[in-house]
Amino acid sequence: MTTSSTSKQKFLIAAVAGVAVVLAWWGWTRLMDGGPGEGFVGGNGRIEATEIDIATKFAGRIEEILVSEGEFVAAGQLLAKMQLETLIAQRDEAIAMQQQAEHSVAAAQAQVTLREADMTAVLALVRQRESGLDAAQRRLKRSQALAKEGNTSIQQLDDDQARVRGAEAALAAAKAQVASAQAAVEVAKAQVIGAQSSVEAAAATIKRIEVDIRDSELRAPRDGRVQVRVAQPGEVIGAGGRVLNMIDLSDVYMTFFLPETVAGRVAIGAEARIVLDAAPEFVIPATISFVASTAQFTPKTVETASERQKLMFRVRAQIPQELLRKHLAQVKTGLPGVAWIKLNPQAEWPQNLSVRVPE
């Protein structure tokens, strides 16, 4: 692309932007000329509403769409379904794994009981060995006393000493069995904990899959109206794919623009009135809910007062929710009209801007 053609494009863009600002300024001045008088200001705008995309959380095939374009829906209403066969199979598998883990817990607990019984038996054996050692030691003492007096044979003394050593060895072996039995009990208890963890993991998996199943049933997040069916039943869409687009009819407002000289005087919460081109006989009450902090169009240089007046700021006039709920069927987005703002709180609305809404 040549330098001259690039320059021409930049010139055309600047010219279009300039024309837009001039038209906005001209429209504003026309409104001011025909407005309700000092203390009020107005601007052209269109009715808008918060849009909501109804999208899938996971990739999959759309099984059914239950609403049509233009249909009113309530919060929580089922709008569309995704195919659930895979998720249902995964849930069934997780349930089977949970049951298997529960059986493992029961088996591990039985092993703990068995190992504790072995422990009891080994402890009894230790006590028996301790008694045997005590008896052998007392007999050895008697033999030693008799041997000093010459009333027993050396053979008997040797036998009694051998019995003591045997009893000590038997006691040591029994105590070793106690340690082994204790270790077996701890292992069995660890197996119980592991099996219980498997049960909890399976339960968590079931819960997650059930959440995924619920998320595969697309429901309206709030009251509104279906705008567009983006996809159709049978289509396969990716994760996050849009199925429907709806608007929140409890969040309806008019967006318009005001010049810098006026926007700075508009307060959040100020009273406003909206008159639609399609229904000029009605005057809709509203409240200023937003004033842009930056201009929508700023010249490259701002050197004169006339240039500063070309700065246009976006403003939003919010329609009360209770009024919207009474007239949901009449709410239409995109309708052009005029929004009037009362800058002076002490000023009185003129008769032609007194609130008049449909019955």
PDB file of C-alpha atoms in Angstrom, residues 54-63 65 80-83 216 218 230-244:
ATOM      1  CA  ILE A  54     -25.872 -19.223  27.190  1.00  0.00           C
ATOM      2  CA  ALA A  55     -22.822 -21.383  26.488  1.00  0.00           C
ATOM      3  CA  THR A  56     -21.676 -24.922  27.169  1.00  0.00           C
ATOM      4  CA  LYS A  57     -19.057 -25.731  29.768  1.00  0.00           C
ATOM      5  CA  PHE A  58     -17.807 -28.792  27.877  1.00  0.00           C
ATOM      6  CA  ALA A  59     -17.495 -29.807  24.265  1.00  0.00           C
ATOM      7  CA  GLY A  60     -20.321 -32.025  23.047  1.00  0.00           C
ATOM      8  CA  ARG A  61     -23.409 -32.488  20.928  1.00  0.00           C
ATOM      9  CA  ILE A  62     -26.585 -30.490  21.528  1.00  0.00           C
ATOM     10  CA  GLU A  63     -29.413 -32.894  22.234  1.00  0.00           C
ATOM     11  CA  ILE A  65     -33.167 -26.767  22.595  1.00  0.00           C
ATOM     12  CA  ALA A  80     -31.215 -26.622  26.315  1.00  0.00           C
ATOM     13  CA  LYS A  81     -29.655 -30.031  26.950  1.00  0.00           C
ATOM     14  CA  MET A  82     -26.370 -31.547  25.891  1.00  0.00           C
ATOM     15  CA  GLN A  83     -25.979 -35.280  25.300  1.00  0.00           C
ATOM     16  CA  SER A 216     -24.789 -29.831  30.718  1.00  0.00           C
ATOM     17  CA  LEU A 218     -28.321 -25.123  30.237  1.00  0.00           C
ATOM     18  CA  VAL A 230     -26.913 -19.484  17.867  1.00  0.00           C
ATOM     19  CA  ALA A 231     -26.733 -23.266  17.434  1.00  0.00           C
ATOM     20  CA  GLN A 232     -29.196 -26.029  16.609  1.00  0.00           C
ATOM     21  CA  PRO A 233     -29.906 -29.532  18.013  1.00  0.00           C
ATOM     22  CA  GLY A 234     -27.472 -32.124  16.712  1.00  0.00           C
ATOM     23  CA  GLU A 235     -24.592 -29.693  16.293  1.00  0.00           C
ATOM     24  CA  VAL A 236     -21.287 -30.479  17.981  1.00  0.00           C
ATOM     25  CA  ILE A 237     -19.761 -27.442  19.654  1.00  0.00           C
ATOM     26  CA  GLY A 238     -16.584 -26.856  21.606  1.00  0.00           C
ATOM     27  CA  ALA A 239     -16.195 -25.959  25.261  1.00  0.00           C
ATOM     28  CA  GLY A 240     -17.622 -22.509  25.806  1.00  0.00           C
ATOM     29  CA  GLY A 241     -19.626 -22.695  22.584  1.00  0.00           C
ATOM     30  CA  ARG A 242     -22.641 -20.381  22.441  1.00  0.00           C
ATOM     31  CA  VAL A 243     -26.062 -21.996  22.148  1.00  0.00           C
ATOM     32  CA  LEU A 244     -28.404 -19.088  22.885  1.00  0.00           C
TER      33      LEU A 244
END
